[in-house]
PDB file of C-alpha atoms in Angstrom:
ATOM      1  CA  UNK A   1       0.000   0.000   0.000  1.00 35.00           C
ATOM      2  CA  UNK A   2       1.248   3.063  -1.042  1.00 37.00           C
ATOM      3  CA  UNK A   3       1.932   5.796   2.102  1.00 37.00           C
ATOM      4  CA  UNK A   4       1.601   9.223   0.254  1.00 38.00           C
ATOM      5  CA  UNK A   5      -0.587  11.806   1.751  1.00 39.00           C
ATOM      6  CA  UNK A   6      -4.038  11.422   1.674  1.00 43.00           C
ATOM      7  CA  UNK A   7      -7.235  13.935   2.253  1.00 45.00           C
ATOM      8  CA  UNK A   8     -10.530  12.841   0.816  1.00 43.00           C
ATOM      9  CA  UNK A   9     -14.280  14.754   2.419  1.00 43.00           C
ATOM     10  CA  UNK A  10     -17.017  12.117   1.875  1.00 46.00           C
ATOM     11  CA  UNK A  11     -20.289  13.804   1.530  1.00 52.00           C
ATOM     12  CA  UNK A  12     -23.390  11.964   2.228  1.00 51.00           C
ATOM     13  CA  UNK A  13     -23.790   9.868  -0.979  1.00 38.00           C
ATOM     14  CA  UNK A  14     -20.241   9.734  -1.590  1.00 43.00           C
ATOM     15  CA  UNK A  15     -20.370   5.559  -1.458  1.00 39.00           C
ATOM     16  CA  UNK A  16     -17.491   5.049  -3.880  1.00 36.00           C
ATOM     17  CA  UNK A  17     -15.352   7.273  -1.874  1.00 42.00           C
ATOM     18  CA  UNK A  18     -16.176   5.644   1.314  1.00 44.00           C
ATOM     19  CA  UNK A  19     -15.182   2.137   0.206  1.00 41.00           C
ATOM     20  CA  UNK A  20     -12.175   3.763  -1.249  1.00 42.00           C
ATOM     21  CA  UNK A  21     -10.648   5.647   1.678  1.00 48.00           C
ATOM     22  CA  UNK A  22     -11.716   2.791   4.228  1.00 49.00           C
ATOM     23  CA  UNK A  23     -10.201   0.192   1.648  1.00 43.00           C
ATOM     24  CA  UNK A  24      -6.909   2.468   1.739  1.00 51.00           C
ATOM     25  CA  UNK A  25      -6.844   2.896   5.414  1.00 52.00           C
ATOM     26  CA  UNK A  26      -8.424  -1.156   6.593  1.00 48.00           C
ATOM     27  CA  UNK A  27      -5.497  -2.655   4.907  1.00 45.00           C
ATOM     28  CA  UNK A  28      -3.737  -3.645   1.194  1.00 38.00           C
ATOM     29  CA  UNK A  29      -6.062  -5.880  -0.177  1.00 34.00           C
ATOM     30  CA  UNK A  30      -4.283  -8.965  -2.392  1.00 35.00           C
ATOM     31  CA  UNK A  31      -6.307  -8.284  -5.158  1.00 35.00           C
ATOM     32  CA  UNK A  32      -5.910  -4.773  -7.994  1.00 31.00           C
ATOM     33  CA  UNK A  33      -8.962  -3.942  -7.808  1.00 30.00           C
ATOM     34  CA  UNK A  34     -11.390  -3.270  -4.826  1.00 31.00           C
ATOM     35  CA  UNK A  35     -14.416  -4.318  -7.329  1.00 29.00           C
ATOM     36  CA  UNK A  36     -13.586  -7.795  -7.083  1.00 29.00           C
ATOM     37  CA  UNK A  37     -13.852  -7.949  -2.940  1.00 33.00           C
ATOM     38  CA  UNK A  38     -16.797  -9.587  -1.414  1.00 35.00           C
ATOM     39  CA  UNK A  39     -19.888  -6.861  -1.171  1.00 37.00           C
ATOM     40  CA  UNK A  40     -21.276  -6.411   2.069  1.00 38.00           C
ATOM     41  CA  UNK A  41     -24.516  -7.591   2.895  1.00 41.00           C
ATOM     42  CA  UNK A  42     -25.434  -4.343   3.821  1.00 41.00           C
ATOM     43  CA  UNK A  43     -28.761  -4.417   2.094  1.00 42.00           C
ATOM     44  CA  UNK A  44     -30.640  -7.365   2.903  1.00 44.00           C
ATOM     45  CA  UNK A  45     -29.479  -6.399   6.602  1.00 46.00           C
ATOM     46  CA  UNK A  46     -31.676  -2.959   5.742  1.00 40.00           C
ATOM     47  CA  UNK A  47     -34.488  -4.467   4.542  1.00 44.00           C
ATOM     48  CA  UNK A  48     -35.032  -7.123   6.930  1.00 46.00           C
ATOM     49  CA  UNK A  49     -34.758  -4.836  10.113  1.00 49.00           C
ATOM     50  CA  UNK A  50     -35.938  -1.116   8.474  1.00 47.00           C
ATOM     51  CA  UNK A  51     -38.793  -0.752  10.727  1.00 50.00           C
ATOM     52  CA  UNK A  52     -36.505  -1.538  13.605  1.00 50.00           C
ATOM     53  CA  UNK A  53     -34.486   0.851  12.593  1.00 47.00           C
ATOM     54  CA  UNK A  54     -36.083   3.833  11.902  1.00 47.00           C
ATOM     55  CA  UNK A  55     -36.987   3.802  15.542  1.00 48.00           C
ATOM     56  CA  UNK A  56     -34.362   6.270  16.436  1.00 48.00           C
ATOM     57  CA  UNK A  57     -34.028   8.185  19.155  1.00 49.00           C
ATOM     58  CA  UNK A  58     -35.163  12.013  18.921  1.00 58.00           C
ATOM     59  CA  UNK A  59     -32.353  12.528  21.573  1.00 58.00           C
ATOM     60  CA  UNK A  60     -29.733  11.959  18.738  1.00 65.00           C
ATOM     61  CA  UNK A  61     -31.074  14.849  16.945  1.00 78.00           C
ATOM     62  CA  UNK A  62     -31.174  17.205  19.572  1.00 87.00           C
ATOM     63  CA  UNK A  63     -27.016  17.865  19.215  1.00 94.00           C
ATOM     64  CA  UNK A  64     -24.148  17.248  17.271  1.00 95.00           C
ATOM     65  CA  UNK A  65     -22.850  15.154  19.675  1.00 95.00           C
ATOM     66  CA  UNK A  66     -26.092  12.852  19.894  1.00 95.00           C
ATOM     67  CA  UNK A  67     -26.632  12.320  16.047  1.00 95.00           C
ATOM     68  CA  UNK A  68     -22.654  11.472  15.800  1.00 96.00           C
ATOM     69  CA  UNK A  69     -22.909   9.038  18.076  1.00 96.00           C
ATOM     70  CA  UNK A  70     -26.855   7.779  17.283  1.00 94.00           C
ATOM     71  CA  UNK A  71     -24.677   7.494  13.458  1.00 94.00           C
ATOM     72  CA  UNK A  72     -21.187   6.025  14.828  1.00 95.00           C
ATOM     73  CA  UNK A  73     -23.246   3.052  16.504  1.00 95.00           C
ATOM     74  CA  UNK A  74     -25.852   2.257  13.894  1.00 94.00           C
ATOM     75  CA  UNK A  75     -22.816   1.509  11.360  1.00 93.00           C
ATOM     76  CA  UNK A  76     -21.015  -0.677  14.005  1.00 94.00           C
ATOM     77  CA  UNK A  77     -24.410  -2.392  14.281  1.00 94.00           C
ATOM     78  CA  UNK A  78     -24.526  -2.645  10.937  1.00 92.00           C
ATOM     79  CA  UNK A  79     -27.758  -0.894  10.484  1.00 92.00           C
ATOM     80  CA  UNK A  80     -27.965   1.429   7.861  1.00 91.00           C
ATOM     81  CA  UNK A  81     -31.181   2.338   7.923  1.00 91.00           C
ATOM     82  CA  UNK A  82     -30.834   3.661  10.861  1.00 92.00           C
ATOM     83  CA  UNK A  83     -27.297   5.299  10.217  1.00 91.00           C
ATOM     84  CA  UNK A  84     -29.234   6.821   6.967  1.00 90.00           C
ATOM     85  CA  UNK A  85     -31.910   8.421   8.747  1.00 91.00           C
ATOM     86  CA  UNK A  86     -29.148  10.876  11.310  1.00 92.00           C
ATOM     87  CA  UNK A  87     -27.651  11.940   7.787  1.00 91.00           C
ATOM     88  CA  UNK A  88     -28.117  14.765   5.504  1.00 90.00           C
ATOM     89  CA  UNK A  89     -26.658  15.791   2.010  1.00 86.00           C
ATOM     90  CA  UNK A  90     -26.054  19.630   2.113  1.00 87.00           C
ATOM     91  CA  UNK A  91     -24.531  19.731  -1.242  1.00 84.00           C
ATOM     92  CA  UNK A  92     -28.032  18.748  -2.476  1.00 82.00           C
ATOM     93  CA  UNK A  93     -30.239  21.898  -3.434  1.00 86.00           C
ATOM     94  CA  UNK A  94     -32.558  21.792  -1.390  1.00 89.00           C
ATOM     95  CA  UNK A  95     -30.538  19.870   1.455  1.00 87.00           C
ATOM     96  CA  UNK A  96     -31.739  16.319   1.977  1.00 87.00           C
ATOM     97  CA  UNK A  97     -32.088  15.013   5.230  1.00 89.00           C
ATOM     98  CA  UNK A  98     -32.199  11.373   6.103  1.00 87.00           C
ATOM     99  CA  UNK A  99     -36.303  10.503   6.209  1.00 87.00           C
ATOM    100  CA  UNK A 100     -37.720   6.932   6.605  1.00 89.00           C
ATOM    101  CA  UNK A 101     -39.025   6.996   2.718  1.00 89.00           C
ATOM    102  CA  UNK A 102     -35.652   8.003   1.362  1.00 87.00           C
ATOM    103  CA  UNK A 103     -33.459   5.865   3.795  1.00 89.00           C
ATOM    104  CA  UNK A 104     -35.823   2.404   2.916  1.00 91.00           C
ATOM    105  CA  UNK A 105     -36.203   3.678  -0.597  1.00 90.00           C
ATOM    106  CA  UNK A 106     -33.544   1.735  -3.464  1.00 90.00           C
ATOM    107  CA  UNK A 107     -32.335   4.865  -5.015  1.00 86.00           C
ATOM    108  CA  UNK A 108     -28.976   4.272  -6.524  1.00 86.00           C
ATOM    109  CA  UNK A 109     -27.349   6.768  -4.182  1.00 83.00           C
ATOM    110  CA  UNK A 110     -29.078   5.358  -1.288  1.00 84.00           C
ATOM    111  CA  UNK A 111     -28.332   1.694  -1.961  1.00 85.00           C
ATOM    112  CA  UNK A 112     -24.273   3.153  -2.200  1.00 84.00           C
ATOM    113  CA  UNK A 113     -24.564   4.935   0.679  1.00 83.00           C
ATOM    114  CA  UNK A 114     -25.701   1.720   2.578  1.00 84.00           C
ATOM    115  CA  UNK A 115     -22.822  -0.019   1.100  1.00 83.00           C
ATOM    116  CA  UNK A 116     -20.069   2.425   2.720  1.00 82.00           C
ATOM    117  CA  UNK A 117     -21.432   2.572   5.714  1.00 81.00           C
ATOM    118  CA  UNK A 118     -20.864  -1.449   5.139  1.00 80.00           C
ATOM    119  CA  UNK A 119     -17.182  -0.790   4.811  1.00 81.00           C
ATOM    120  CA  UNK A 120     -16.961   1.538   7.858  1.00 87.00           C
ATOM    121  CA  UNK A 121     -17.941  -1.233   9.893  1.00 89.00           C
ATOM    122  CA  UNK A 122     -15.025  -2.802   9.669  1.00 87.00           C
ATOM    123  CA  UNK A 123     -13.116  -0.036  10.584  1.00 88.00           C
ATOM    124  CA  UNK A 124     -15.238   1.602  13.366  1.00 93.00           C
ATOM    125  CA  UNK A 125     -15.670  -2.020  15.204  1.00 93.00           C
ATOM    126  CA  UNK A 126     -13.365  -2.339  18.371  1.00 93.00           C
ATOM    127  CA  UNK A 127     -11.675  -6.034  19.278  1.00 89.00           C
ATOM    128  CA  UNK A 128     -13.295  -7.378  20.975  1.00 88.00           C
ATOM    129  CA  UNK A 129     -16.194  -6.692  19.223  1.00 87.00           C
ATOM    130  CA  UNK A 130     -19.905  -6.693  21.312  1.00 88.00           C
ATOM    131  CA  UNK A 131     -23.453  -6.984  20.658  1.00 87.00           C
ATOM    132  CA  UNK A 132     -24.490  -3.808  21.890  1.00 91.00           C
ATOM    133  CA  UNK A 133     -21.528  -0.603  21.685  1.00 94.00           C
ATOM    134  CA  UNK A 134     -21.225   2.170  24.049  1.00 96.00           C
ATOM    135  CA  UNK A 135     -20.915   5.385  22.268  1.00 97.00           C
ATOM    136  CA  UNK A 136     -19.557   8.466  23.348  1.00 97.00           C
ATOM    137  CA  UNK A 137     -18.880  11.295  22.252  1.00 97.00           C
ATOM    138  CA  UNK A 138     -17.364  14.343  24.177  1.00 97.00           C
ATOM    139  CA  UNK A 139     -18.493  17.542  24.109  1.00 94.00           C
ATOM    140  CA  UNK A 140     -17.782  19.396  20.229  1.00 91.00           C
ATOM    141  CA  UNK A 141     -17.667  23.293  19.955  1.00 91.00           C
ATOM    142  CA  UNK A 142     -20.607  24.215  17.992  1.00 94.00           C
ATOM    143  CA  UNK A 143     -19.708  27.875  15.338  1.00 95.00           C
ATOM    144  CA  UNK A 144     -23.199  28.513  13.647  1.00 94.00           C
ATOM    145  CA  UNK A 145     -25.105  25.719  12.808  1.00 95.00           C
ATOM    146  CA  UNK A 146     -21.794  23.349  12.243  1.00 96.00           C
ATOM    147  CA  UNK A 147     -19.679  21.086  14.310  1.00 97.00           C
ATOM    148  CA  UNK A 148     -16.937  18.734  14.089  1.00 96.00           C
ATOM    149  CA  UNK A 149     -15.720  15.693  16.079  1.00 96.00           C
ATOM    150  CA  UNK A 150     -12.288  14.298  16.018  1.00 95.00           C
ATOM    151  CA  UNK A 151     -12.448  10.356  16.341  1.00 94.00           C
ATOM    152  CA  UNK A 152     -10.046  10.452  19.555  1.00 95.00           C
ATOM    153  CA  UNK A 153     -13.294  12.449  20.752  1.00 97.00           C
ATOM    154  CA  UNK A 154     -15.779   9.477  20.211  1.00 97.00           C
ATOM    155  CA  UNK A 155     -15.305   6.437  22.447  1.00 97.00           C
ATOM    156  CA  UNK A 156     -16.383   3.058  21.707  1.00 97.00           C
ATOM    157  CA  UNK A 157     -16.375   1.092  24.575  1.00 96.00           C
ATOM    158  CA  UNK A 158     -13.883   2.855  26.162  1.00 95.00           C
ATOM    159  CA  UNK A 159     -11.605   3.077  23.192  1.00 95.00           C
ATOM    160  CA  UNK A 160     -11.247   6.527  21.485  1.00 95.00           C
ATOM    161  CA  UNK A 161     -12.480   5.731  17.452  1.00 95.00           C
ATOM    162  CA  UNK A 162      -9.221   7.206  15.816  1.00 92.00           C
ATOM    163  CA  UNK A 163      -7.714   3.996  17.995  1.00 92.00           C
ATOM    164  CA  UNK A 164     -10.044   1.497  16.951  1.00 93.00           C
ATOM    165  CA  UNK A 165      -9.536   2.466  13.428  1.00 90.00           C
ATOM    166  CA  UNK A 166      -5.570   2.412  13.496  1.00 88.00           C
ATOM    167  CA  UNK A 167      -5.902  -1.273  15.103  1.00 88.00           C
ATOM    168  CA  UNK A 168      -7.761  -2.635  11.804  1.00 87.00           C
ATOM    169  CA  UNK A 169      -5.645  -0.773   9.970  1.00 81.00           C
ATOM    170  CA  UNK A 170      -2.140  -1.943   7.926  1.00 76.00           C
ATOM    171  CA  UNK A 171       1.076  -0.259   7.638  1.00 71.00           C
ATOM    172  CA  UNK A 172      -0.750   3.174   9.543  1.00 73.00           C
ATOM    173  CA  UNK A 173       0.996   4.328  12.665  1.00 73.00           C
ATOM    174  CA  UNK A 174      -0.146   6.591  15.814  1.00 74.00           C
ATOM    175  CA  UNK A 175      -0.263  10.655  14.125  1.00 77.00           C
ATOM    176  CA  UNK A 176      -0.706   9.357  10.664  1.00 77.00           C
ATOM    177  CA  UNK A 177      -4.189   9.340  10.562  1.00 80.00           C
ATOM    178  CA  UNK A 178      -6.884  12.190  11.058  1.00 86.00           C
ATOM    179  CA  UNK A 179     -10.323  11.497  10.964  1.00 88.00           C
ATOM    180  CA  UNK A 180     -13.330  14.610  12.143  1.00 91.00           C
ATOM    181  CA  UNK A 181     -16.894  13.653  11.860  1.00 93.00           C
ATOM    182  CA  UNK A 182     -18.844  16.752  10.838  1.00 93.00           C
ATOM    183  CA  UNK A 183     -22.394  17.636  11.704  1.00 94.00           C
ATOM    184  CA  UNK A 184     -24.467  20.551  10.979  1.00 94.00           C
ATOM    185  CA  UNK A 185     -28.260  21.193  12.457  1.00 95.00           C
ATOM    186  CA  UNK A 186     -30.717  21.548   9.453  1.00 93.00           C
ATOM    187  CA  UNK A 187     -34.477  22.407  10.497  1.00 90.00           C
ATOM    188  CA  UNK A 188     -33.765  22.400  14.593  1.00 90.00           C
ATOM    189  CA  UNK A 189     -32.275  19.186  14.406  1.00 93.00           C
ATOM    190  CA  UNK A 190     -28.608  17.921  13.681  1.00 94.00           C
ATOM    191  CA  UNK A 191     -27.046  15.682  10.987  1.00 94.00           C
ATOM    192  CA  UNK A 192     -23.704  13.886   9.979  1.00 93.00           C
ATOM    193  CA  UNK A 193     -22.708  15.536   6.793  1.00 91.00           C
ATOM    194  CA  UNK A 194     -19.571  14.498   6.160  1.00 88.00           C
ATOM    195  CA  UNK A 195     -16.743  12.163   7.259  1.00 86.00           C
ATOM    196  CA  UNK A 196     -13.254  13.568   6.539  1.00 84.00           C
ATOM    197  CA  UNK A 197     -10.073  11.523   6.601  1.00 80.00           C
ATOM    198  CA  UNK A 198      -6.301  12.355   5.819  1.00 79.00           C
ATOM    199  CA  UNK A 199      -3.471  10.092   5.945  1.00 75.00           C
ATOM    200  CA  UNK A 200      -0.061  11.053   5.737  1.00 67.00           C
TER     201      UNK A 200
END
């Protein structure tokens, strides 16, 4: 794996990008292509539990911190639904916020979406892994409507997320990797909007 500096933003439907950076960071994969590794089962996960899902909280939406964490625990749960519906896309015009029709729909973007957040499982799962995660997430300054979390600000069972992710990681060392979870509150409620990652 190559070890030249990397900075990628990963907006809301960014799925490709997602299973690119996580593929980069996760490890070197054997084979040239990442289209040839095993798709996640992501989807049929969705389906089968989507009203379970969708149950979410309010709390989560009530702060950044809340709707990081409600979104940092659904993908190590492996429920995207449920990750889908504490998201929003503010590059879209109008913004789209994650809504129970859109997040069970099988729009293209939606089904890639549900993919990544298949991939960031991997990465965002502390060994040993457990049924049920304890997220935290420390207090974030809030400017405006926006907010950003570092990962060694969001703890998964007592270890910080920037950890967890440089433990399932290959050839990435301690102050290589920076990871920020963004947030922004749309309507009186907050959203993840973006998940930003630089190696180097």
């Amino acid at each position: 794996m190559s070890k030249r500096s990397a900075e990628r933003t990963v907006g809301w439907i960014a799925g490709a990008a997602v299973v690119a950076v996580v593929t980069g960071v996760t490890g070197c994969s054997n084979n040239t292509s990442s289209t040839t590794e095993k798709k996640p089962t992501a989807d049929s996960s969705a389906t089968a539990d989507a009203k379970k899902e969708a149950a979410q909280p309010a709390a989560a939406r009530q702060s950044a911190e809340g709707a990081v964490a409600e979104w940092v625990t659904a993908i190590i749960k492996n429920q995207p639904t449920r990750a889908c519906l504490v998201m929003a896309d503010t590059d879209a015009s109008p913004v789209r916020v994650g809504s129970a029709s859109m997040c069970n729909s099988d729009q293209p973007d939606v089904r890639k979406m549900k993919e990544s957040i298949g991939r960031l499982r991997e990465s965002f799962t502390p060994k040993p892994a457990t049924s049920d995660p304890k997220v935290e997430v420390a207090q974030a300054p809030v400017t405006g409507d926006k907010a950003v979390v570092p990962a060694n600000k969001v703890t998964i069972d007592g270890q910080t997320l920037d950890k967890v992710i440089l433990s399932n990681s290959t050839g990435l060392t301690s102050g290589q990797l920076d990871v920020k979870v963004k947030a922004s509150e749309i309507n009186n409620a907050w959203y993840v909007t973006d998940f930003d990652l630089s190696v180097g």
